[in-house]
Coordinates of C-alpha atoms and ligand atoms in Angstrom, one line a residue:
M5 CA -8.9 21.4 16.2
I6 CA -8.5 24.8 17.9
N7 CA -4.8 24.4 17.8
R8 CA -4.8 23.3 14.2
M9 CA -7.0 26.4 13.4
K10 CA -4.5 28.7 15.2
K11 CA -1.6 27.1 13.3
F12 CA -3.5 27.5 10.0
I13 CA -4.3 31.1 10.7
E14 CA -0.7 31.9 11.7
R15 CA 0.8 30.1 8.8
F16 CA -1.5 30.9 5.9
L17 CA -4.0 33.7 6.8
L18 CA -1.6 36.2 8.5
P19 CA 0.6 36.7 5.3
Q20 CA -2.6 37.6 3.5
I21 CA -3.8 40.0 6.1
F22 CA -4.2 42.8 3.7
W23 CA -6.7 40.8 1.6
V24 CA -8.5 39.6 4.8
L25 CA -9.1 43.2 5.9
A26 CA -10.0 44.3 2.4
S27 CA -12.6 41.5 2.2
V28 CA -14.1 42.3 5.6
L29 CA -14.3 46.1 4.9
T30 CA -15.8 45.8 1.5
G31 CA -18.3 43.1 3.1
L32 CA -19.1 45.6 5.7
V33 CA -20.0 48.2 3.2
A34 CA -22.2 45.9 1.1
A35 CA -23.9 44.4 4.2
A36 CA -24.6 47.8 5.6
A37 CA -26.1 48.9 2.3
S38 CA -28.7 46.1 2.2
G39 CA -29.2 45.2 6.0
L40 CA -29.5 48.8 7.1
G41 CA -30.0 50.8 3.9
V42 CA -33.2 49.3 2.6
P43 CA -35.3 49.1 5.9
L44 CA -34.2 52.6 6.8
M45 CA -35.2 53.9 3.4
I46 CA -38.6 52.4 3.8
K47 CA -38.8 53.9 7.2
F48 CA -37.6 57.4 6.5
V49 CA -37.7 58.3 2.9
F50 CA -41.0 56.7 1.7
P51 CA -43.1 58.7 4.3
V52 CA -41.4 62.0 3.1
V53 CA -42.5 61.0 -0.6
F54 CA -46.0 59.9 0.4
H55 CA -46.5 62.7 2.9
Q56 CA -49.9 64.4 2.6
S57 CA -50.6 67.8 3.9
G58 CA -52.4 67.9 7.2
Q59 CA -50.6 64.7 8.4
P60 CA -47.9 65.0 11.0
E61 CA -44.5 65.9 9.7
P62 CA -42.4 62.9 8.6
E63 CA -39.6 62.0 10.9
L64 CA -36.9 62.6 8.4
M65 CA -38.0 66.3 8.2
Q66 CA -37.0 66.7 11.8
Y67 CA -33.5 65.5 11.2
V68 CA -33.0 67.3 7.9
P69 CA -35.0 70.5 8.2
Q70 CA -33.7 71.7 4.8
L71 CA -36.1 69.2 3.2
A72 CA -39.1 71.3 4.2
E73 CA -37.7 74.3 2.2
M74 CA -37.4 72.3 -1.0
S75 CA -40.2 71.9 -3.5
S76 CA -42.0 68.6 -3.4
R77 CA -40.6 67.8 -6.9
T78 CA -37.0 68.1 -5.7
V79 CA -37.9 65.9 -2.6
L80 CA -39.4 63.3 -4.9
L81 CA -36.4 63.4 -7.2
L82 CA -34.0 63.0 -4.2
A83 CA -36.1 60.2 -2.8
C84 CA -36.2 58.4 -6.1
A85 CA -32.4 58.8 -6.5
S86 CA -31.6 57.5 -3.0
L87 CA -32.8 54.0 -3.9
P88 CA -30.7 53.4 -6.9
A89 CA -27.9 55.2 -5.0
I90 CA -28.0 52.6 -2.2
F91 CA -28.1 49.8 -4.7
I92 CA -25.1 51.3 -6.7
V93 CA -23.1 51.4 -3.4
R94 CA -24.3 47.9 -2.5
G95 CA -23.6 46.5 -6.0
L96 CA -20.2 48.1 -6.3
A97 CA -19.2 47.0 -2.8
M98 CA -20.5 43.5 -3.4
W99 CA -18.5 43.2 -6.7
I100 CA -15.3 44.5 -5.2
N101 CA -15.9 42.2 -2.1
T102 CA -16.4 39.2 -4.4
V103 CA -13.2 39.8 -6.3
V104 CA -11.2 40.5 -3.2
V105 CA -12.5 37.4 -1.5
N106 CA -11.7 35.4 -4.5
V107 CA -8.2 36.7 -4.6
L108 CA -7.8 35.9 -1.0
G109 CA -9.1 32.4 -1.5
I110 CA -6.9 31.8 -4.5
R111 CA -3.7 33.0 -2.7
L112 CA -4.5 31.0 0.4
L113 CA -5.0 27.8 -1.6
E114 CA -1.9 28.5 -3.6
S115 CA 0.3 28.7 -0.4
L116 CA -1.6 25.7 1.0
R117 CA -1.0 23.5 -2.1
T118 CA 2.6 24.5 -2.3
A119 CA 3.1 23.9 1.4
V120 CA 1.7 20.4 1.0
F121 CA 3.8 19.5 -2.0
H122 CA 6.8 21.0 -0.2
H123 CA 6.1 18.8 2.8
V124 CA 5.6 15.7 0.6
Q125 CA 9.2 16.2 -0.6
Q126 CA 10.6 16.0 2.9
L127 CA 8.5 13.3 4.3
P128 CA 10.1 9.9 5.0
L129 CA 10.0 7.5 2.2
A130 CA 8.4 5.0 4.7
F131 CA 5.3 7.2 5.0
L132 CA 4.8 7.7 1.2
E133 CA 5.3 4.0 0.6
G134 CA 2.6 3.3 3.1
K135 CA 0.2 5.5 1.3
R136 CA -1.2 5.0 -2.1
K137 CA 0.3 7.4 -4.6
G138 CA -3.0 8.2 -6.3
D139 CA -4.3 9.3 -3.0
I140 CA -1.5 11.7 -2.4
V141 CA -1.9 13.2 -5.9
S142 CA -5.6 13.5 -5.2
R143 CA -4.8 15.4 -1.9
V144 CA -2.4 17.8 -3.5
V145 CA -4.6 18.5 -6.6
A146 CA -8.2 17.5 -6.0
D147 CA -8.5 18.4 -2.3
T148 CA -6.9 21.6 -2.7
S149 CA -9.0 22.6 -5.7
K150 CA -12.1 21.4 -3.8
V151 CA -11.2 23.9 -0.9
Q152 CA -10.5 26.6 -3.4
T153 CA -14.0 26.2 -5.2
V154 CA -15.7 26.0 -1.9
L155 CA -14.0 29.0 -0.6
S156 CA -14.5 31.1 -3.6
H157 CA -18.2 30.2 -3.7
V158 CA -18.8 30.9 -0.1
S159 CA -16.1 33.2 1.4
N160 CA -17.8 36.5 0.5
D161 CA -21.1 35.1 1.9
L162 CA -19.3 34.0 5.0
V163 CA -18.1 37.5 5.4
K164 CA -21.0 39.5 4.2
Q165 CA -24.0 37.6 5.1
P166 CA -23.4 37.5 8.9
I167 CA -22.6 41.3 8.8
T168 CA -25.8 41.9 6.7
C169 CA -27.8 39.8 9.3
A170 CA -26.2 41.7 12.2
C171 CA -27.0 45.1 10.5
A172 CA -30.6 44.0 9.7
L173 CA -31.2 42.8 13.3
F174 CA -29.7 46.1 14.5
A175 CA -32.2 48.0 12.3
F176 CA -35.0 45.8 13.4
I177 CA -34.3 46.3 17.2
W178 CA -33.8 50.0 16.6
L179 CA -37.1 50.2 14.8
L180 CA -38.9 48.2 17.6
I181 CA -37.6 50.5 20.2
N182 CA -38.5 53.6 18.0
N183 CA -41.9 52.1 17.7
G184 CA -42.1 51.2 21.5
R185 CA -43.2 47.7 20.4
W186 CA -40.6 45.4 22.0
E187 CA -43.0 42.5 22.3
M188 CA -42.6 42.0 18.7
G189 CA -39.1 41.1 19.5
L190 CA -40.4 37.7 20.4
V191 CA -40.0 37.0 16.7
M192 CA -36.4 36.4 17.6
I193 CA -37.4 32.9 18.8
F194 CA -37.5 32.0 15.1
V195 CA -34.0 33.0 14.7
G196 CA -33.1 30.3 17.2
L197 CA -35.3 27.9 15.3
A198 CA -33.5 28.7 12.1
A199 CA -30.0 28.1 13.6
W200 CA -30.7 24.6 14.5
P201 CA -30.8 22.9 11.0
V202 CA -27.7 24.9 10.0
I203 CA -25.5 23.6 12.9
N204 CA -27.0 20.1 12.7
F205 CA -26.6 19.6 9.0
G206 CA -23.2 21.2 9.1
K207 CA -21.8 18.3 11.1
R208 CA -23.3 15.7 8.7
I209 CA -21.9 17.6 5.7
S210 CA -18.5 17.8 6.8
V211 CA -18.5 13.9 7.5
K212 CA -19.9 13.2 4.1
S213 CA -17.5 15.5 2.3
L214 CA -14.6 13.7 3.9
R215 CA -16.0 10.4 2.7
A216 CA -16.5 11.9 -0.7
Q217 CA -13.0 13.2 -1.0
E218 CA -11.7 9.8 0.2
G219 CA -13.7 8.2 -2.5
L220 CA -12.0 10.6 -5.0
G221 CA -8.7 9.6 -3.5
E222 CA -9.5 6.0 -4.1
L223 CA -10.7 6.7 -7.5
N224 CA -7.4 8.4 -8.4
T225 CA -5.4 5.5 -6.9
V226 CA -7.3 3.0 -9.1
V227 CA -6.7 5.1 -12.3
Q228 CA -3.0 5.7 -11.4
Q229 CA -2.3 2.1 -10.7
N230 CA -4.1 1.0 -13.8
L231 CA -2.1 3.4 -16.0
E232 CA 1.1 2.3 -14.5
T233 CA 0.4 -1.4 -15.0
Q234 CA -1.4 -1.3 -18.3
R235 CA 1.0 -4.0 -19.7
E236 CA 0.3 -6.3 -16.9
V237 CA -3.4 -5.5 -17.0
R238 CA -3.6 -6.6 -20.7
A239 CA -1.1 -9.5 -20.4
Y240 CA -3.2 -11.0 -17.5
A241 CA -6.6 -10.0 -19.0
M242 CA -7.4 -8.0 -15.8
E243 CA -9.5 -5.3 -17.6
E244 CA -12.8 -6.5 -16.4
R245 CA -11.6 -6.6 -12.7
Q246 CA -10.0 -3.2 -13.1
I247 CA -13.1 -1.7 -14.5
E248 CA -15.1 -3.3 -11.6
S249 CA -12.9 -1.8 -8.9
F250 CA -13.1 1.6 -10.8
E251 CA -16.9 1.4 -10.8
Q252 CA -17.0 0.5 -7.2
A253 CA -14.8 3.5 -6.2
S254 CA -16.8 5.7 -8.5
A255 CA -20.1 4.6 -7.1
H256 CA -18.8 5.2 -3.5
Y257 CA -17.8 8.7 -4.4
C258 CA -21.2 9.4 -6.1
R259 CA -23.2 8.2 -3.2
N260 CA -21.5 10.5 -0.8
T261 CA -21.7 13.4 -3.2
V262 CA -25.5 12.9 -3.5
K263 CA -25.8 12.8 0.3
L264 CA -23.8 16.0 0.5
V265 CA -26.3 17.8 -1.9
K266 CA -29.2 16.4 0.0
Y267 CA -28.2 17.8 3.3
Q268 CA -27.0 21.1 1.8
R269 CA -30.3 21.9 -0.1
A270 CA -32.5 20.8 2.8
I271 CA -31.6 24.1 4.5
I272 CA -33.4 26.3 1.9
P273 CA -37.1 25.1 2.4
I274 CA -36.5 25.0 6.1
M275 CA -35.3 28.6 6.3
E276 CA -38.0 29.8 3.9
T277 CA -40.7 28.3 6.0
V278 CA -39.1 29.9 9.2
T279 CA -39.1 33.2 7.5
A280 CA -42.6 33.0 6.4
L281 CA -43.6 32.0 10.0
A282 CA -41.7 35.0 11.3
L283 CA -43.2 37.4 8.9
S284 CA -46.8 36.1 9.7
F285 CA -46.0 36.5 13.4
L286 CA -45.1 40.1 12.6
L287 CA -48.2 40.6 10.6
V288 CA -50.4 39.3 13.3
T289 CA -48.8 41.3 16.1
G290 CA -48.4 44.4 14.0
S291 CA -52.1 44.5 13.2
L292 CA -52.9 43.7 16.9
F293 CA -50.8 46.7 17.9
G294 CA -52.3 48.8 15.2
M295 CA -49.1 49.7 13.5
S296 CA -48.8 52.0 10.5
L297 CA -48.1 50.6 7.2
D298 CA -44.7 52.2 6.7
G299 CA -43.7 51.3 10.3
F300 CA -44.7 47.7 9.6
M301 CA -43.1 47.6 6.1
A302 CA -39.8 48.8 7.6
L303 CA -39.8 46.1 10.3
A304 CA -40.8 43.4 7.8
A305 CA -38.0 44.6 5.4
A306 CA -35.5 44.4 8.2
M307 CA -36.8 41.0 9.3
F308 CA -36.7 39.8 5.7
F309 CA -33.0 40.9 5.3
A310 CA -32.1 39.4 8.7
F311 CA -33.6 36.0 7.7
D312 CA -32.5 36.0 4.2
S313 CA -29.0 36.8 5.1
M314 CA -29.2 34.1 7.8
K315 CA -30.3 31.6 5.2
R316 CA -27.4 32.6 2.8
A317 CA -25.0 32.6 5.7
G318 CA -26.3 29.1 6.6
M319 CA -25.8 27.8 3.1
A320 CA -22.4 29.3 3.0
F321 CA -21.7 27.7 6.3
N322 CA -22.8 24.4 4.9
R323 CA -20.8 24.6 1.9
F324 CA -17.9 25.7 4.1
N325 CA -18.3 22.6 6.0
E326 CA -18.0 20.8 2.7
A327 CA -14.3 22.0 2.7
Q328 CA -13.7 20.5 6.0
G329 CA -13.1 17.0 4.6
P330 CA -10.6 18.0 2.1
M331 CA -9.0 20.5 4.6
Q332 CA -8.7 17.6 7.0
R333 CA -7.0 15.5 4.4
L334 CA -4.5 18.2 3.6
A335 CA -3.9 18.9 7.3
D336 CA -3.1 15.1 7.8
I337 CA -0.3 15.4 5.4
L338 CA 1.0 18.8 6.8
D339 CA 0.8 17.3 10.2
E340 CA 2.8 14.2 9.3
P341 CA 6.0 14.6 11.2
N342 CA 9.1 14.6 9.1
D343 CA 11.1 12.1 11.3
I344 CA 14.1 12.2 9.1
D345 CA 14.5 15.9 9.7
D346 CA 17.9 17.8 9.3
P347 CA 19.9 18.3 12.5
E348 CA 19.6 21.6 14.1
N349 CA 23.3 22.2 14.0
P350 CA 24.5 20.1 11.2
L351 CA 28.2 19.2 10.7
T352 CA 29.6 20.6 7.5
M353 CA 30.6 18.0 5.1
P354 CA 33.6 18.6 2.9
E355 CA 32.8 19.5 -0.7
R356 CA 33.9 16.0 -1.6
V357 CA 34.2 13.3 1.1
K358 CA 36.7 10.5 0.8
G359 CA 34.1 7.9 0.8
D360 CA 34.7 5.7 3.9
I361 CA 31.4 3.9 4.9
T362 CA 31.0 2.4 8.2
F363 CA 27.9 0.4 9.5
R364 CA 28.1 0.2 13.3
N365 CA 25.8 -2.3 15.0
V366 CA 22.9 -1.4 12.6
T367 CA 19.6 -2.8 13.0
F368 CA 16.8 -1.8 10.9
A369 CA 13.1 -2.6 10.5
Y370 CA 10.6 -1.1 8.2
D371 CA 7.6 0.6 10.0
G372 CA 6.1 -2.0 12.3
C373 CA 7.7 -5.0 10.6
K374 CA 10.3 -7.4 11.8
P375 CA 14.0 -6.2 11.5
V376 CA 15.3 -6.8 8.0
L377 CA 19.0 -5.9 9.0
R378 CA 20.2 -7.2 12.4
D379 CA 23.3 -6.0 14.1
V380 CA 25.3 -5.3 10.9
N381 CA 28.9 -4.2 11.4
V382 CA 31.0 -3.5 8.4
S383 CA 33.7 -0.9 7.3
I384 CA 34.3 0.0 3.7
P385 CA 37.4 2.1 3.0
A386 CA 37.3 4.8 0.4
G387 CA 37.7 3.6 -3.1
Q388 CA 36.9 0.1 -2.5
I389 CA 34.5 -1.7 -4.9
V390 CA 32.3 -4.0 -2.9
G391 CA 29.9 -6.6 -4.2
L392 CA 26.7 -7.4 -2.2
V393 CA 25.2 -10.8 -2.9
G394 CA 22.6 -13.0 -1.2
P395 CA 19.3 -14.5 -1.8
S396 CA 16.4 -12.1 -2.8
G397 CA 14.9 -10.5 0.3
A398 CA 18.2 -10.8 2.3
G399 CA 18.4 -7.0 2.8
K400 CA 20.8 -5.8 0.2
T401 CA 18.7 -3.0 -1.1
T402 CA 17.8 -2.0 2.4
F403 CA 21.5 -1.9 3.4
A404 CA 22.3 0.4 0.5
S405 CA 19.2 2.6 1.2
L406 CA 20.4 3.4 4.6
I407 CA 23.5 5.2 3.3
P408 CA 21.7 8.1 1.6
R409 CA 19.4 8.0 4.7
F410 CA 16.2 7.0 2.8
Y411 CA 15.3 5.4 6.0
E412 CA 16.4 6.0 9.5
V413 CA 18.3 3.2 11.3
T414 CA 16.4 1.6 14.1
E415 CA 19.6 1.0 16.1
G416 CA 23.3 1.8 15.6
S417 CA 24.6 4.2 13.1
V418 CA 25.8 4.7 9.6
L419 CA 29.0 6.8 9.1
I420 CA 30.5 8.4 6.1
D421 CA 34.1 9.6 6.6
G422 CA 33.4 9.1 10.3
M423 CA 30.3 11.5 10.3
D424 CA 27.0 10.1 11.3
V425 CA 24.6 10.5 8.4
R426 CA 22.0 11.9 11.0
D427 CA 24.5 14.7 11.8
V428 CA 24.7 16.4 8.4
T429 CA 21.9 17.7 6.3
R430 CA 20.2 15.4 3.8
H431 CA 21.2 17.7 1.0
D432 CA 24.9 17.6 1.8
L433 CA 24.7 13.8 2.3
R434 CA 23.1 13.1 -1.0
E435 CA 25.4 15.3 -2.9
Q436 CA 28.0 12.6 -2.1
L437 CA 26.1 9.8 -3.6
A438 CA 25.1 8.6 -7.0
I439 CA 22.7 5.7 -7.3
V440 CA 21.8 3.6 -10.3
G441 CA 18.9 1.3 -9.6
Q442 CA 17.4 -1.6 -11.5
Q443 CA 14.9 0.5 -13.4
A444 CA 16.3 3.8 -14.7
L445 CA 13.8 6.4 -13.6
L446 CA 13.7 9.1 -16.3
F447 CA 11.6 12.2 -16.3
A448 CA 9.5 13.6 -19.1
G449 CA 11.8 15.9 -20.9
T450 CA 14.8 15.7 -23.3
I451 CA 17.7 13.3 -23.1
R452 CA 20.0 16.1 -22.3
E453 CA 17.9 17.4 -19.5
N454 CA 17.7 13.9 -18.0
I455 CA 21.5 13.7 -17.9
A456 CA 21.9 17.3 -16.6
L457 CA 19.7 16.3 -13.6
G458 CA 22.9 14.7 -12.2
R459 CA 24.3 17.9 -11.0
E460 CA 22.9 21.4 -11.0
G461 CA 25.0 23.6 -13.1
A462 CA 26.5 20.9 -15.2
T463 CA 28.2 22.4 -18.3
E464 CA 27.3 21.5 -21.9
E465 CA 30.9 20.0 -22.1
E466 CA 30.4 17.9 -19.0
I467 CA 27.1 16.6 -20.2
N468 CA 28.6 15.6 -23.5
V469 CA 31.6 13.8 -21.9
A470 CA 29.2 12.0 -19.6
A471 CA 27.1 11.0 -22.6
D472 CA 30.1 9.7 -24.3
A473 CA 31.4 7.8 -21.3
A474 CA 28.0 6.1 -20.8
R475 CA 27.8 5.6 -24.5
V476 CA 24.5 7.4 -24.8
S477 CA 26.1 8.9 -27.9
A478 CA 26.1 5.5 -29.5
F479 CA 22.4 5.3 -29.8
L480 CA 21.8 9.0 -30.5
D481 CA 21.8 8.5 -34.2
S482 CA 18.6 6.4 -33.9
Q483 CA 16.9 9.3 -32.0
P484 CA 15.0 11.9 -34.0
Q485 CA 16.5 14.9 -32.3
G486 CA 19.7 13.4 -30.9
M487 CA 20.2 14.7 -27.4
D488 CA 17.1 17.0 -27.7
T489 CA 14.8 14.1 -28.3
V490 CA 11.9 14.5 -25.9
L491 CA 11.1 11.5 -23.9
G492 CA 7.8 10.5 -22.4
Q493 CA 6.9 10.0 -18.7
G494 CA 9.4 7.4 -17.3
G495 CA 11.7 7.6 -20.4
S496 CA 9.2 6.0 -22.8
G497 CA 10.6 5.9 -26.3
L498 CA 13.9 4.4 -25.2
S499 CA 14.7 0.7 -24.8
G500 CA 15.6 -0.5 -21.3
G501 CA 19.3 -0.6 -22.1
Q502 CA 19.2 2.9 -23.5
R503 CA 17.4 4.2 -20.4
Q504 CA 20.0 2.7 -18.3
R505 CA 22.6 4.4 -20.2
V506 CA 21.0 7.8 -19.6
A507 CA 20.9 7.0 -15.9
I508 CA 24.6 6.0 -16.0
A509 CA 25.4 9.3 -17.8
R510 CA 23.6 11.1 -15.1
A511 CA 25.7 9.4 -12.5
F512 CA 28.8 10.3 -14.5
V513 CA 27.8 13.9 -14.4
K514 CA 27.2 13.8 -10.8
D515 CA 30.7 12.5 -10.3
A516 CA 30.0 11.6 -6.5
P517 CA 32.6 9.9 -4.4
I518 CA 30.2 7.1 -3.5
L519 CA 28.4 5.0 -6.0
I520 CA 25.5 2.6 -5.4
L521 CA 24.6 0.2 -8.2
D522 CA 21.6 -1.8 -7.2
E523 CA 21.1 -4.5 -9.7
A524 CA 21.7 -1.9 -12.4
T525 CA 21.8 -4.3 -15.2
A526 CA 19.2 -6.8 -13.9
S527 CA 16.5 -5.8 -16.3
L528 CA 18.7 -6.0 -19.4
D529 CA 19.2 -8.8 -21.8
A530 CA 22.6 -10.4 -21.8
E531 CA 23.9 -8.5 -24.8
S532 CA 23.0 -5.0 -23.4
E533 CA 24.3 -6.1 -20.0
K534 CA 27.7 -7.0 -21.4
E535 CA 27.9 -3.7 -23.1
I536 CA 26.8 -1.6 -20.2
Q537 CA 29.1 -3.6 -17.9
Q538 CA 32.1 -1.7 -19.3
E539 CA 30.6 1.8 -18.7
L540 CA 29.7 0.7 -15.1
D541 CA 33.3 -0.4 -14.6
S542 CA 34.6 2.8 -15.7
L543 CA 32.1 4.7 -13.7
A544 CA 33.2 2.8 -10.5
Q545 CA 36.8 3.7 -10.9
G546 CA 38.1 5.9 -8.2
R547 CA 34.9 5.8 -6.0
T548 CA 33.7 3.8 -3.2
T549 CA 31.3 1.6 -5.0
L550 CA 28.6 -0.8 -3.7
I551 CA 27.3 -3.3 -6.3
V552 CA 24.3 -5.3 -5.6
A553 CA 24.8 -8.0 -8.0
H554 CA 22.2 -10.4 -9.3
R555 CA 24.7 -12.1 -11.5
F556 CA 28.3 -12.8 -10.4
S557 CA 29.6 -11.5 -13.8
T558 CA 29.0 -8.0 -12.6
L559 CA 31.5 -8.5 -9.8
R560 CA 34.5 -9.1 -11.9
N561 CA 36.1 -5.9 -10.6
A562 CA 35.0 -6.1 -6.9
H563 CA 37.8 -6.0 -4.4
R564 CA 35.5 -7.5 -1.8
I565 CA 32.1 -9.3 -1.5
L566 CA 29.7 -9.2 1.4
V567 CA 27.2 -12.1 1.6
F568 CA 23.8 -11.3 2.9
D569 CA 21.4 -13.7 4.5
H570 CA 18.2 -12.9 6.4
G571 CA 19.5 -9.5 7.4
R572 CA 23.0 -10.4 8.4
I573 CA 26.3 -10.3 6.9
V574 CA 27.4 -14.0 6.7
G575 CA 30.5 -13.8 4.5
D576 CA 33.1 -11.0 3.9
G577 CA 36.1 -11.5 1.7
S578 CA 37.4 -12.1 -1.8
H579 CA 35.8 -14.5 -4.2
A580 CA 38.4 -17.2 -3.5
E581 CA 38.1 -16.8 0.1
L582 CA 34.3 -16.9 0.2
Y583 CA 34.2 -19.8 -2.1
E584 CA 36.3 -21.8 0.3
S585 CA 34.7 -20.6 3.6
C586 CA 31.0 -19.5 2.9
P587 CA 28.7 -22.4 2.0
L588 CA 25.8 -19.9 1.0
Y589 CA 28.2 -18.1 -1.3
R590 CA 29.5 -21.3 -2.9
E591 CA 25.9 -22.4 -3.4
L592 CA 24.8 -19.1 -5.0
Y593 CA 27.9 -19.1 -7.2
D594 CA 27.7 -22.6 -8.4
R595 CA 24.1 -22.2 -9.3
Q596 CA 25.2 -19.5 -11.7
G597 CA 28.4 -21.2 -12.5
A598 CA 27.6 -21.5 -16.2
V599 CA 26.9 -17.9 -16.6
A600 CA 29.7 -16.4 -14.7
P601 CA 32.9 -18.1 -15.5
H602 CA 35.0 -15.3 -14.1
E603 CA 37.5 -15.6 -11.4
N604 CA 37.6 -12.6 -9.1
E605 CA 40.8 -10.8 -10.0
A606 CA 41.2 -8.9 -6.7
Ligands
ADP16 P1 17.2 -7.6 -1.3 O1 17.5 -6.2 -2.0 O2 18.2 -8.3 -0.7 O3 16.4 -8.4 -2.2 P2 15.4 -5.9 0.3 O4 16.5 -5.1 1.1 O5 14.8 -5.3 -0.8 O6 16.1 -7.3 -0.2 O7 14.3 -6.4 1.4 C1 14.6 -7.0 2.7 C2 13.4 -7.3 3.3 O8 12.7 -6.2 3.6 C3 12.4 -8.3 2.5 O9 11.9 -9.2 3.3 C4 11.3 -7.3 2.0 O10 10.2 -7.9 2.1 C5 11.4 -6.2 3.1 N1 11.1 -4.9 2.6 C6 11.7 -4.3 1.6 N2 11.2 -3.0 1.4 C7 10.2 -2.8 2.3 C8 9.4 -1.8 2.5 N3 9.3 -0.5 1.9 N4 8.5 -1.9 3.6 C9 8.4 -3.1 4.3 N5 9.3 -4.1 4.0 C10 10.1 -4.0 3.1
MG17 MG1 17.2 -5.6 -3.8

């Protein structure tokens, strides 16, 4: 915890040191104005105003002898002006303090939020797949905004109130010594009494806030999953069940929020009772000691400010504890190690690799699961078009995912042009690859923007050529704004085949030496598949291409076929060879015989 605090301070607070100092400084002025200013006014200025001739000279006259020479009217005027003067200073300082502290809070949170989002981009896919997306969204957005709200509410109190309290206590002690009544200092016991609920409730509050934020994460997850699967929800009439799980998550969140408020607000009556006790203690002892009214009033004011600021500091501390839960959840993400880190001294990849791919003794298991690839050895020379076939779950997608280093091999190594993928930066590595998956993932934006994503700095010309090659152009007429038609999230507004063409155009623009097609046409109807097959064939030309095939018809151009079964390669060769020698291949092929009458031409 201490270590984490230190890291947090170094990383986020130090860069804002100007704002930190400014908030402490303005807090100090505001605090001194109330904690010291008011009690000392009562002690020194009031006696000058209410001074009656014949009584001993007020103390202030001894410090400021010029006062004696002024007319009583001027003194009165000065005295009256001093009260608003103190409050103007206090008010101004408080206002500036609040603004400064808020700026600090907002800047802190902005850098925290960005840091978390940045870190999420680097985290291993395995980590993100293990978490629910809604919960991560909730952390990046809701938890940071919770911390921000809390900070902006409490941070000036966190700075100002303890200082006010210290000033008031200082004034109190000074007044006691001045009066020679140190026994009245016993009232300090009440200070200890007041600290107890603050500390005790603080712990409960941070636990409840963690629960509440978890509830919010849960709520987000439910909503997010629900929105992503609306078709299924309706098709299977799952609305009621979805509403039920939403209500549960919501109730969970509400329960913890109510508990939070309960603990937070309990501190107010407790502190006020303690303050009243302390004041009556002062009243009794003061009268026993025969104190003067102004002496007593000054003491009581100092005491009041001390307790009042303690109450406010306690409330701020409590609210601050409320930020601990979300802070914890953010820290959890920031602390998550990026185990697929770039090497310290990466090898430089050539601008464009040849595209040889080698798997050497590769074994791979998803986190804590049984291996899904076992001792895979295969070498794919540059420019070869390779089909991957095998029953579903055999490990084809996993095999292909190891090349862009989406996951780290458990044993063995994956090499591109003889370079271990762990020895180059992920950025350099992924520059060399284009991937078209089963579902074309499009972003909200125009068709043109979605194609341009293929490569940074792609020219208009290149985008148009790619659009032609992928035959995106063919359906542009049916789009309201052609290439500038804005697509919704996930590419809504286009049919599956059209989306896939945009994804293929993107791969054309990228023009990478290695191409991975993972069941790129599986979600399409036979007609669209046939059409798109030609675009894919031309895309594959001149590249090392892996085609994970669900239908043998997609392999008509493959030079070589790898047969996967239970994480192993059980067949490697041309169609004719495999049909002869590999029973699994023959079985798979024959099952589809009617659909795929092609003979492999290679
Ligand atoms: P294929 O593409 O050949 O159908 P996959 O490579 O997708 O097969 O999956 C191989 C095995 O790995 C399957 O048993 C599957 O359940 C498992 N698997 C796939 N993805 C993950 C994942 N993210 N986490 C854990 N297990 C996974
Ligand atoms: Mg697959």
